[in-house]
Amino acid sequence: MKFTSFALTCAIALVAVSTGCDKSSTTTDGGADSAAPVAESTLVGTIKIDGSSTVQPISNAIREGFIQEHPNVDINVSGNGTGNGFKSFYDKGTDISDASRPIKAGEFEKCKENGVEFVELPVAYDGLTIVVNPQNDWVKELTVDQLKSMFVGDDAVKNWSDVDPSWPEEAIQIYAPGTGSGTYDYFHEVLAKKSGKELRGDMNLNEDDNILVKGVADNKFSIGFFGVAYYAENKDKLRAVPIVNPKDETAYEPTTENIASNKYAPFSRPLFIYVNTESLNRAEVQTFVQYFLANTPEVSEKVGYVRLPESVMAKAQSNLDAVSVGTHFVDESGEGRSGALTDLYKDENLVK
């Protein structure tokens, strides 16, 4: 299967009723003239999306725009975490998997075992944001080493004063995404993967970011982390902690400019959607994914994330048009690749 443009996709949808396109159909009035109003879409079908709660605000906003144009398409968006989303995806329970990290080697292998081919599409940048209660007047910034002392291993520090003796001798209360979340995975990769350790086991974990927001907002001695969009929605209840970039030893806040320039390091990261190619045979999925790519730069900014470079979006569009299956983040030997999105999202790194 190959399709070359949004216009072509729309055309496919418009003639679907006469060609018997799977589950989706749109028709036109053959007697309509050029002055007649545009016919209401009769595109129909159901699209199932699950995965990252970080990406969920983008998918929800895209959904709202899409169903205004195609009201007869049902789109179900769930945010059960990136890992849980990939499990549903390779079990053929969803059409699209939202992900706040690239697919892992094991998940890629499961897709191949189950005959699930996909197109990998980056959609935005996020800044994983570390937040404290607004009454916290002692933390001005945090280094990566301080974060490791607080979050890594069951021997992690227990009190704020263990991080800095001038800070309160009060227990650190941590609110973090669940282990099925891509945000949890990314935080673990940045802070603990090289040491072979795990994140501490006594954190308050929850897949619902709004519960994490409440946990930090209600407790002066708490700290938490999640995608920048949830911080942006709750700035009146939380304070984002500037993070010291290890390269230039300067602390940066998770602003749009700092995330896009990667100054907010090491917590700037790309967000993705993964689309099952069998689902792309259905007109409603084709049309929705094209709509997603066309609108995600503006929508992502509106919900608090950062648009990707035009070159990356052009490459994503090209891969979708050509239905280029596979991932750029697992190599031929089955090892995961890491690095900047602009360096990895290239043809030479695509592995089927």
mmCIF file of C-alpha atoms in Angstrom:
data_model
loop_
_atom_site.group_PDB
_atom_site.id
_atom_site.type_symbol
_atom_site.label_atom_id
_atom_site.label_comp_id
_atom_site.label_asym_id
_atom_site.label_seq_id
_atom_site.Cartn_x
_atom_site.Cartn_y
_atom_site.Cartn_z
ATOM 1 C CA MET A 1 0.000 0.000 0.000
ATOM 2 C CA LYS A 2 1.225 3.450 -0.820
ATOM 3 C CA PHE A 3 -0.477 6.794 -0.765
ATOM 4 C CA THR A 4 1.029 10.072 -1.763
ATOM 5 C CA SER A 5 -0.916 13.008 -0.389
ATOM 6 C CA PHE A 6 -3.672 14.143 1.866
ATOM 7 C CA ALA A 7 -5.683 15.117 -1.177
ATOM 8 C CA LEU A 8 -5.353 11.615 -2.518
ATOM 9 C CA THR A 9 -6.435 10.211 0.808
ATOM 10 C CA CYS A 10 -9.506 12.426 0.820
ATOM 11 C CA ALA A 11 -10.239 11.290 -2.686
ATOM 12 C CA ILE A 12 -9.950 7.704 -1.559
ATOM 13 C CA ALA A 13 -12.423 8.429 1.220
ATOM 14 C CA LEU A 14 -14.833 10.128 -1.131
ATOM 15 C CA VAL A 15 -15.037 7.157 -3.476
ATOM 16 C CA ALA A 16 -14.817 4.538 -0.762
ATOM 17 C CA VAL A 17 -18.517 3.803 -0.902
ATOM 18 C CA SER A 18 -18.216 2.641 -4.474
ATOM 19 C CA THR A 19 -14.991 0.704 -4.006
ATOM 20 C CA GLY A 20 -15.990 -1.158 -0.876
ATOM 21 C CA CYS A 21 -13.264 0.291 1.332
ATOM 22 C CA ASP A 22 -13.128 -1.565 4.638
ATOM 23 C CA LYS A 23 -15.560 -0.210 7.240
ATOM 24 C CA SER A 24 -15.400 3.351 5.908
ATOM 25 C CA SER A 25 -17.455 5.080 3.322
ATOM 26 C CA THR A 26 -18.066 8.525 1.992
ATOM 27 C CA THR A 27 -20.279 9.505 -0.848
ATOM 28 C CA THR A 28 -20.816 12.539 -2.995
ATOM 29 C CA ASP A 29 -23.877 13.912 -4.718
ATOM 30 C CA GLY A 30 -23.222 13.255 -8.381
ATOM 31 C CA GLY A 31 -25.521 16.075 -9.413
ATOM 32 C CA ALA A 32 -23.884 18.750 -7.259
ATOM 33 C CA ASP A 33 -22.471 21.803 -9.023
ATOM 34 C CA SER A 34 -19.507 23.955 -7.999
ATOM 35 C CA ALA A 35 -21.734 26.478 -6.233
ATOM 36 C CA ALA A 36 -23.293 23.889 -3.946
ATOM 37 C CA PRO A 37 -22.188 23.765 -0.285
ATOM 38 C CA VAL A 38 -19.581 21.176 0.624
ATOM 39 C CA ALA A 39 -21.293 17.913 1.502
ATOM 40 C CA GLU A 40 -21.016 16.718 5.080
ATOM 41 C CA SER A 41 -18.494 13.940 5.499
ATOM 42 C CA THR A 42 -19.977 10.476 5.654
ATOM 43 C CA LEU A 43 -16.649 8.929 6.602
ATOM 44 C CA VAL A 44 -17.405 6.320 9.267
ATOM 45 C CA GLY A 45 -15.551 3.859 11.435
ATOM 46 C CA THR A 46 -13.867 3.459 14.803
ATOM 47 C CA ILE A 47 -10.262 4.290 15.679
ATOM 48 C CA LYS A 48 -8.666 2.926 18.854
ATOM 49 C CA ILE A 49 -5.720 4.763 20.424
ATOM 50 C CA ASP A 50 -3.926 3.918 23.689
ATOM 51 C CA GLY A 51 -0.560 4.610 25.257
ATOM 52 C CA SER A 52 1.254 7.564 26.737
ATOM 53 C CA SER A 53 -0.672 9.866 29.047
ATOM 54 C CA THR A 54 1.883 12.503 28.014
ATOM 55 C CA VAL A 55 0.834 12.249 24.360
ATOM 56 C CA GLN A 56 -2.848 11.886 25.258
ATOM 57 C CA PRO A 57 -3.515 15.685 25.359
ATOM 58 C CA ILE A 58 -2.245 15.962 21.764
ATOM 59 C CA SER A 59 -4.348 13.019 20.573
ATOM 60 C CA ASN A 60 -7.410 14.350 22.388
ATOM 61 C CA ALA A 61 -7.017 17.806 20.816
ATOM 62 C CA ILE A 62 -6.461 16.297 17.364
ATOM 63 C CA ARG A 63 -9.523 14.109 17.881
ATOM 64 C CA GLU A 64 -11.686 17.119 18.761
ATOM 65 C CA GLY A 65 -10.728 18.893 15.537
ATOM 66 C CA PHE A 66 -11.100 15.796 13.392
ATOM 67 C CA ILE A 67 -14.584 14.812 14.549
ATOM 68 C CA GLN A 68 -15.842 18.309 13.751
ATOM 69 C CA GLU A 69 -15.075 17.504 10.112
ATOM 70 C CA HIS A 70 -15.932 13.797 10.331
ATOM 71 C CA PRO A 71 -18.592 13.456 13.048
ATOM 72 C CA ASN A 72 -19.422 9.848 12.197
ATOM 73 C CA VAL A 73 -15.961 8.543 13.101
ATOM 74 C CA ASP A 74 -15.634 7.258 16.667
ATOM 75 C CA ILE A 75 -12.170 7.815 18.118
ATOM 76 C CA ASN A 76 -11.347 6.285 21.481
ATOM 77 C CA VAL A 77 -8.250 7.765 23.145
ATOM 78 C CA SER A 78 -6.882 6.143 26.326
ATOM 79 C CA GLY A 79 -3.746 7.017 28.283
ATOM 80 C CA ASN A 80 -2.737 3.819 30.052
ATOM 81 C CA GLY A 81 0.978 4.448 29.649
ATOM 82 C CA THR A 82 3.444 3.856 26.835
ATOM 83 C CA GLY A 83 4.342 0.288 27.848
ATOM 84 C CA ASN A 84 0.718 -0.740 28.302
ATOM 85 C CA GLY A 85 -0.147 0.980 25.017
ATOM 86 C CA PHE A 86 2.494 -0.999 23.126
ATOM 87 C CA LYS A 87 1.167 -4.243 24.647
ATOM 88 C CA SER A 88 -2.325 -3.486 23.312
ATOM 89 C CA PHE A 89 -0.757 -2.450 19.996
ATOM 90 C CA TYR A 90 1.213 -5.646 19.361
ATOM 91 C CA ASP A 91 -1.785 -7.694 20.551
ATOM 92 C CA LYS A 92 -3.756 -5.948 17.749
ATOM 93 C CA GLY A 93 -6.104 -4.244 20.210
ATOM 94 C CA THR A 94 -5.436 -0.718 18.941
ATOM 95 C CA ASP A 95 -4.813 1.076 15.670
ATOM 96 C CA ILE A 96 -2.433 3.727 17.005
ATOM 97 C CA SER A 97 -0.056 3.669 19.972
ATOM 98 C CA ASP A 98 0.862 6.970 21.654
ATOM 99 C CA ALA A 99 4.416 6.861 23.023
ATOM 100 C CA SER A 100 6.577 9.197 25.100
ATOM 101 C CA ARG A 101 9.659 7.179 24.178
ATOM 102 C CA PRO A 102 10.693 5.117 21.156
ATOM 103 C CA ILE A 103 9.589 1.500 20.943
ATOM 104 C CA LYS A 104 11.860 -0.884 22.885
ATOM 105 C CA ALA A 105 13.636 -3.840 21.320
ATOM 106 C CA GLY A 106 11.394 -6.338 23.138
ATOM 107 C CA GLU A 107 8.234 -4.544 22.026
ATOM 108 C CA PHE A 108 9.534 -4.402 18.449
ATOM 109 C CA GLU A 109 10.193 -8.141 18.566
ATOM 110 C CA LYS A 110 6.652 -8.771 19.850
ATOM 111 C CA CYS A 111 5.256 -6.769 16.923
ATOM 112 C CA LYS A 112 7.237 -8.924 14.488
ATOM 113 C CA GLU A 113 6.148 -12.156 16.220
ATOM 114 C CA ASN A 114 2.494 -11.097 15.977
ATOM 115 C CA GLY A 115 2.707 -9.834 12.407
ATOM 116 C CA VAL A 116 2.146 -6.210 13.349
ATOM 117 C CA GLU A 117 3.905 -3.758 11.034
ATOM 118 C CA PHE A 118 3.860 -0.056 11.838
ATOM 119 C CA VAL A 119 4.915 3.403 10.703
ATOM 120 C CA GLU A 120 6.864 5.352 13.342
ATOM 121 C CA LEU A 121 5.925 9.046 13.434
ATOM 122 C CA PRO A 122 7.448 11.669 15.773
ATOM 123 C CA VAL A 123 4.885 14.375 16.560
ATOM 124 C CA ALA A 124 6.349 16.834 19.122
ATOM 125 C CA TYR A 125 9.043 17.568 21.700
ATOM 126 C CA ASP A 126 8.367 17.405 25.433
ATOM 127 C CA GLY A 127 10.341 18.555 28.434
ATOM 128 C CA LEU A 128 10.021 16.056 31.280
ATOM 129 C CA THR A 129 9.336 18.502 34.091
ATOM 130 C CA ILE A 130 10.410 18.130 37.725
ATOM 131 C CA VAL A 131 7.998 20.028 39.977
ATOM 132 C CA VAL A 132 7.774 20.971 43.661
ATOM 133 C CA ASN A 133 5.155 22.594 45.836
ATOM 134 C CA PRO A 134 5.057 26.426 45.518
ATOM 135 C CA GLN A 135 5.737 26.660 49.296
ATOM 136 C CA ASN A 136 9.067 24.917 48.752
ATOM 137 C CA ASP A 137 11.419 27.901 49.176
ATOM 138 C CA TRP A 138 14.677 25.941 49.460
ATOM 139 C CA VAL A 139 15.128 24.248 46.077
ATOM 140 C CA LYS A 140 16.289 26.829 43.523
ATOM 141 C CA GLU A 141 17.664 24.321 40.998
ATOM 142 C CA LEU A 142 18.735 20.669 40.856
ATOM 143 C CA THR A 143 21.675 18.901 39.271
ATOM 144 C CA VAL A 144 21.511 15.455 37.697
ATOM 145 C CA ASP A 145 23.636 14.085 40.543
ATOM 146 C CA GLN A 146 21.210 15.488 43.125
ATOM 147 C CA LEU A 147 18.320 13.891 41.256
ATOM 148 C CA LYS A 148 20.161 10.562 41.224
ATOM 149 C CA SER A 149 20.657 10.760 45.002
ATOM 150 C CA MET A 150 16.920 11.331 45.432
ATOM 151 C CA PHE A 151 15.459 8.916 42.888
ATOM 152 C CA VAL A 152 17.848 6.034 42.226
ATOM 153 C CA GLY A 153 17.983 2.804 44.246
ATOM 154 C CA ASP A 154 16.349 1.765 47.484
ATOM 155 C CA ASP A 155 19.253 3.436 49.317
ATOM 156 C CA ALA A 156 18.208 6.847 47.911
ATOM 157 C CA VAL A 157 18.164 9.697 50.418
ATOM 158 C CA LYS A 158 15.071 9.990 52.582
ATOM 159 C CA ASN A 159 15.080 13.620 53.767
ATOM 160 C CA TRP A 160 15.584 16.922 51.975
ATOM 161 C CA SER A 161 18.473 17.637 54.367
ATOM 162 C CA ASP A 162 20.231 14.534 53.009
ATOM 163 C CA VAL A 163 20.497 16.301 49.644
ATOM 164 C CA ASP A 164 21.655 19.614 51.114
ATOM 165 C CA PRO A 165 22.239 20.127 54.872
ATOM 166 C CA SER A 166 20.698 23.606 54.634
ATOM 167 C CA TRP A 167 17.388 22.151 53.501
ATOM 168 C CA PRO A 168 14.592 20.977 55.886
ATOM 169 C CA GLU A 169 14.991 17.751 57.822
ATOM 170 C CA GLU A 170 11.724 16.497 56.391
ATOM 171 C CA ALA A 171 10.910 13.336 54.434
ATOM 172 C CA ILE A 172 10.849 13.669 50.647
ATOM 173 C CA GLN A 173 7.445 12.632 49.290
ATOM 174 C CA ILE A 174 7.723 11.569 45.639
ATOM 175 C CA TYR A 175 4.903 11.390 43.085
ATOM 176 C CA ALA A 176 5.837 9.656 39.833
ATOM 177 C CA PRO A 177 4.214 8.060 36.781
ATOM 178 C CA GLY A 178 3.586 4.309 36.934
ATOM 179 C CA THR A 179 6.090 1.764 35.683
ATOM 180 C CA GLY A 180 4.019 1.267 32.506
ATOM 181 C CA SER A 181 4.613 4.884 31.577
ATOM 182 C CA GLY A 182 7.131 6.013 28.980
ATOM 183 C CA THR A 183 7.846 8.985 31.225
ATOM 184 C CA TYR A 184 8.916 6.587 34.003
ATOM 185 C CA ASP A 185 11.078 4.713 31.481
ATOM 186 C CA TYR A 186 12.680 7.906 30.208
ATOM 187 C CA PHE A 187 13.406 9.150 33.746
ATOM 188 C CA HIS A 188 14.944 5.762 34.572
ATOM 189 C CA GLU A 189 17.032 5.803 31.375
ATOM 190 C CA VAL A 190 18.443 9.253 32.109
ATOM 191 C CA LEU A 191 19.209 8.716 35.803
ATOM 192 C CA ALA A 192 19.727 5.006 36.399
ATOM 193 C CA LYS A 193 20.292 2.939 33.262
ATOM 194 C CA LYS A 194 24.086 3.345 33.131
ATOM 195 C CA SER A 195 24.434 2.247 36.759
ATOM 196 C CA GLY A 196 22.266 -0.829 36.204
ATOM 197 C CA LYS A 197 20.013 0.259 39.078
ATOM 198 C CA GLU A 198 16.290 0.853 39.355
ATOM 199 C CA LEU A 199 14.391 3.882 40.591
ATOM 200 C CA ARG A 200 13.543 3.786 44.295
ATOM 201 C CA GLY A 201 10.598 1.581 45.172
ATOM 202 C CA ASP A 202 8.801 3.786 47.702
ATOM 203 C CA MET A 203 7.479 6.444 45.308
ATOM 204 C CA ASN A 204 3.757 7.200 44.978
ATOM 205 C CA LEU A 205 3.122 5.842 41.469
ATOM 206 C CA ASN A 206 0.091 6.573 39.331
ATOM 207 C CA GLU A 207 -0.649 6.532 35.593
ATOM 208 C CA ASP A 208 -2.981 9.529 36.008
ATOM 209 C CA ASP A 209 -0.867 12.690 35.805
ATOM 210 C CA ASN A 210 -3.654 14.730 37.396
ATOM 211 C CA ILE A 211 -3.298 12.652 40.572
ATOM 212 C CA LEU A 212 0.434 13.356 40.565
ATOM 213 C CA VAL A 213 -0.294 17.073 40.194
ATOM 214 C CA LYS A 214 -2.620 16.951 43.214
ATOM 215 C CA GLY A 215 -0.098 14.986 45.251
ATOM 216 C CA VAL A 216 2.578 17.650 44.812
ATOM 217 C CA ALA A 217 0.157 20.565 45.080
ATOM 218 C CA ASP A 218 -1.134 19.319 48.455
ATOM 219 C CA ASN A 219 2.228 18.551 50.109
ATOM 220 C CA LYS A 220 4.927 21.141 50.849
ATOM 221 C CA PHE A 221 7.652 18.508 51.081
ATOM 222 C CA SER A 222 6.809 16.669 47.870
ATOM 223 C CA ILE A 223 8.422 16.443 44.446
ATOM 224 C CA GLY A 224 7.203 14.858 41.211
ATOM 225 C CA PHE A 225 7.707 14.665 37.471
ATOM 226 C CA PHE A 226 5.622 14.400 34.276
ATOM 227 C CA GLY A 227 5.294 15.978 30.842
ATOM 228 C CA VAL A 228 5.515 19.750 30.558
ATOM 229 C CA ALA A 229 1.903 20.034 29.350
ATOM 230 C CA TYR A 230 0.583 18.990 32.761
ATOM 231 C CA TYR A 231 2.834 21.560 34.418
ATOM 232 C CA ALA A 232 1.628 24.230 31.973
ATOM 233 C CA GLU A 233 -1.979 23.442 32.916
ATOM 234 C CA ASN A 234 -1.230 23.705 36.645
ATOM 235 C CA LYS A 235 1.293 26.535 36.975
ATOM 236 C CA ASP A 236 -0.787 28.097 39.735
ATOM 237 C CA LYS A 237 -0.380 24.958 41.889
ATOM 238 C CA LEU A 238 3.199 23.882 41.120
ATOM 239 C CA ARG A 239 6.701 25.230 40.576
ATOM 240 C CA ALA A 240 9.011 23.807 37.899
ATOM 241 C CA VAL A 241 12.575 23.261 39.111
ATOM 242 C CA PRO A 242 15.329 24.523 36.761
ATOM 243 C CA ILE A 243 17.674 21.664 35.879
ATOM 244 C CA VAL A 244 21.431 22.127 35.521
ATOM 245 C CA ASN A 245 22.573 21.104 32.031
ATOM 246 C CA PRO A 246 25.664 18.900 32.581
ATOM 247 C CA LYS A 247 27.362 20.302 29.474
ATOM 248 C CA ASP A 248 27.364 23.997 30.338
ATOM 249 C CA GLU A 249 26.489 23.728 34.065
ATOM 250 C CA THR A 250 23.709 26.277 33.635
ATOM 251 C CA ALA A 251 20.228 25.742 35.068
ATOM 252 C CA TYR A 252 17.355 25.954 32.590
ATOM 253 C CA GLU A 253 13.597 25.968 33.014
ATOM 254 C CA PRO A 254 11.432 23.779 30.720
ATOM 255 C CA THR A 255 10.420 26.647 28.422
ATOM 256 C CA THR A 256 9.542 26.171 24.768
ATOM 257 C CA GLU A 257 12.827 27.747 23.688
ATOM 258 C CA ASN A 258 14.954 25.677 26.062
ATOM 259 C CA ILE A 259 13.253 22.398 25.092
ATOM 260 C CA ALA A 260 13.521 23.078 21.347
ATOM 261 C CA SER A 261 17.206 24.029 21.640
ATOM 262 C CA ASN A 262 17.912 21.062 23.954
ATOM 263 C CA LYS A 263 19.316 23.432 26.586
ATOM 264 C CA TYR A 264 16.795 21.833 28.930
ATOM 265 C CA ALA A 265 18.934 18.713 29.093
ATOM 266 C CA PRO A 266 18.899 15.842 29.700
ATOM 267 C CA PHE A 267 15.096 15.952 29.965
ATOM 268 C CA SER A 268 14.053 17.157 26.487
ATOM 269 C CA ARG A 269 12.602 14.249 24.498
ATOM 270 C CA PRO A 270 10.548 13.464 21.367
ATOM 271 C CA LEU A 271 6.980 12.123 21.448
ATOM 272 C CA PHE A 272 5.597 9.640 18.916
ATOM 273 C CA ILE A 273 2.593 7.879 17.464
ATOM 274 C CA TYR A 274 2.925 4.354 15.999
ATOM 275 C CA VAL A 275 0.362 3.374 13.355
ATOM 276 C CA ASN A 276 -0.537 -0.213 12.455
ATOM 277 C CA THR A 277 -0.249 -0.560 8.658
ATOM 278 C CA GLU A 278 -3.253 -2.895 8.520
ATOM 279 C CA SER A 279 -5.306 -0.119 10.081
ATOM 280 C CA LEU A 280 -4.000 2.268 7.417
ATOM 281 C CA ASN A 281 -5.970 0.222 4.895
ATOM 282 C CA ARG A 282 -9.086 1.817 6.400
ATOM 283 C CA ALA A 283 -9.997 5.244 5.063
ATOM 284 C CA GLU A 284 -10.885 6.700 8.468
ATOM 285 C CA VAL A 285 -7.443 5.793 9.860
ATOM 286 C CA GLN A 286 -5.618 7.094 6.775
ATOM 287 C CA THR A 287 -7.500 10.363 6.921
ATOM 288 C CA PHE A 288 -7.051 10.735 10.682
ATOM 289 C CA VAL A 289 -3.295 10.115 10.626
ATOM 290 C CA GLN A 290 -2.815 12.558 7.771
ATOM 291 C CA TYR A 291 -4.880 15.089 9.727
ATOM 292 C CA PHE A 292 -2.746 14.336 12.813
ATOM 293 C CA LEU A 293 0.535 15.122 11.047
ATOM 294 C CA ALA A 294 -0.862 18.222 9.356
ATOM 295 C CA ASN A 295 -2.118 19.695 12.618
ATOM 296 C CA THR A 296 0.238 18.448 15.320
ATOM 297 C CA PRO A 297 2.675 21.417 15.154
ATOM 298 C CA GLU A 298 -0.032 23.923 16.111
ATOM 299 C CA VAL A 299 -1.962 21.577 18.387
ATOM 300 C CA SER A 300 1.146 20.477 20.269
ATOM 301 C CA GLU A 301 2.027 24.079 21.050
ATOM 302 C CA LYS A 302 -1.507 24.810 22.214
ATOM 303 C CA VAL A 303 -1.442 21.945 24.726
ATOM 304 C CA GLY A 304 2.008 22.899 26.033
ATOM 305 C CA TYR A 305 4.521 20.955 23.959
ATOM 306 C CA VAL A 306 7.055 22.043 21.350
ATOM 307 C CA ARG A 307 6.776 21.651 17.587
ATOM 308 C CA LEU A 308 9.386 19.542 15.808
ATOM 309 C CA PRO A 309 11.726 20.967 13.144
ATOM 310 C CA GLU A 310 10.113 21.169 9.700
ATOM 311 C CA SER A 311 12.706 18.728 8.348
ATOM 312 C CA VAL A 312 11.586 16.074 10.840
ATOM 313 C CA MET A 313 7.903 16.628 10.064
ATOM 314 C CA ALA A 314 8.657 16.421 6.333
ATOM 315 C CA LYS A 315 10.442 13.124 6.901
ATOM 316 C CA ALA A 316 7.515 11.820 8.948
ATOM 317 C CA GLN A 317 5.120 12.782 6.154
ATOM 318 C CA SER A 318 7.351 11.085 3.588
ATOM 319 C CA ASN A 319 7.489 7.901 5.667
ATOM 320 C CA LEU A 320 3.714 7.900 6.060
ATOM 321 C CA ASP A 321 3.110 8.489 2.342
ATOM 322 C CA ALA A 322 5.476 5.632 1.464
ATOM 323 C CA VAL A 323 4.259 3.457 4.375
ATOM 324 C CA SER A 324 7.873 2.962 5.469
ATOM 325 C CA VAL A 325 7.524 0.288 8.136
ATOM 326 C CA GLY A 326 9.872 -0.275 11.071
ATOM 327 C CA THR A 327 11.741 1.674 13.734
ATOM 328 C CA HIS A 328 14.769 3.958 13.734
ATOM 329 C CA PHE A 329 15.527 3.276 17.398
ATOM 330 C CA VAL A 330 16.455 -0.433 17.383
ATOM 331 C CA ASP A 331 19.452 -1.552 15.332
ATOM 332 C CA GLU A 332 19.896 -4.713 13.238
ATOM 333 C CA SER A 333 21.375 -6.580 16.211
ATOM 334 C CA GLY A 334 18.332 -5.812 18.338
ATOM 335 C CA GLU A 335 19.965 -3.158 20.525
ATOM 336 C CA GLY A 336 18.209 0.100 21.264
ATOM 337 C CA ARG A 337 19.600 3.297 19.745
ATOM 338 C CA SER A 338 19.788 6.528 21.727
ATOM 339 C CA GLY A 339 20.631 10.061 20.687
ATOM 340 C CA ALA A 340 19.071 13.174 19.217
ATOM 341 C CA LEU A 341 15.924 12.670 17.151
ATOM 342 C CA THR A 342 17.388 14.625 14.231
ATOM 343 C CA ASP A 343 20.381 12.256 14.146
ATOM 344 C CA LEU A 344 18.406 9.008 14.404
ATOM 345 C CA TYR A 345 15.257 9.605 12.352
ATOM 346 C CA LYS A 346 16.963 8.907 9.013
ATOM 347 C CA ASP A 347 16.525 6.299 6.282
ATOM 348 C CA GLU A 348 19.818 4.552 7.048
ATOM 349 C CA ASN A 349 18.624 3.771 10.591
ATOM 350 C CA LEU A 350 15.252 2.300 9.605
ATOM 351 C CA VAL A 351 15.035 -1.385 10.611
ATOM 352 C CA LYS A 352 12.061 -3.543 9.609
#
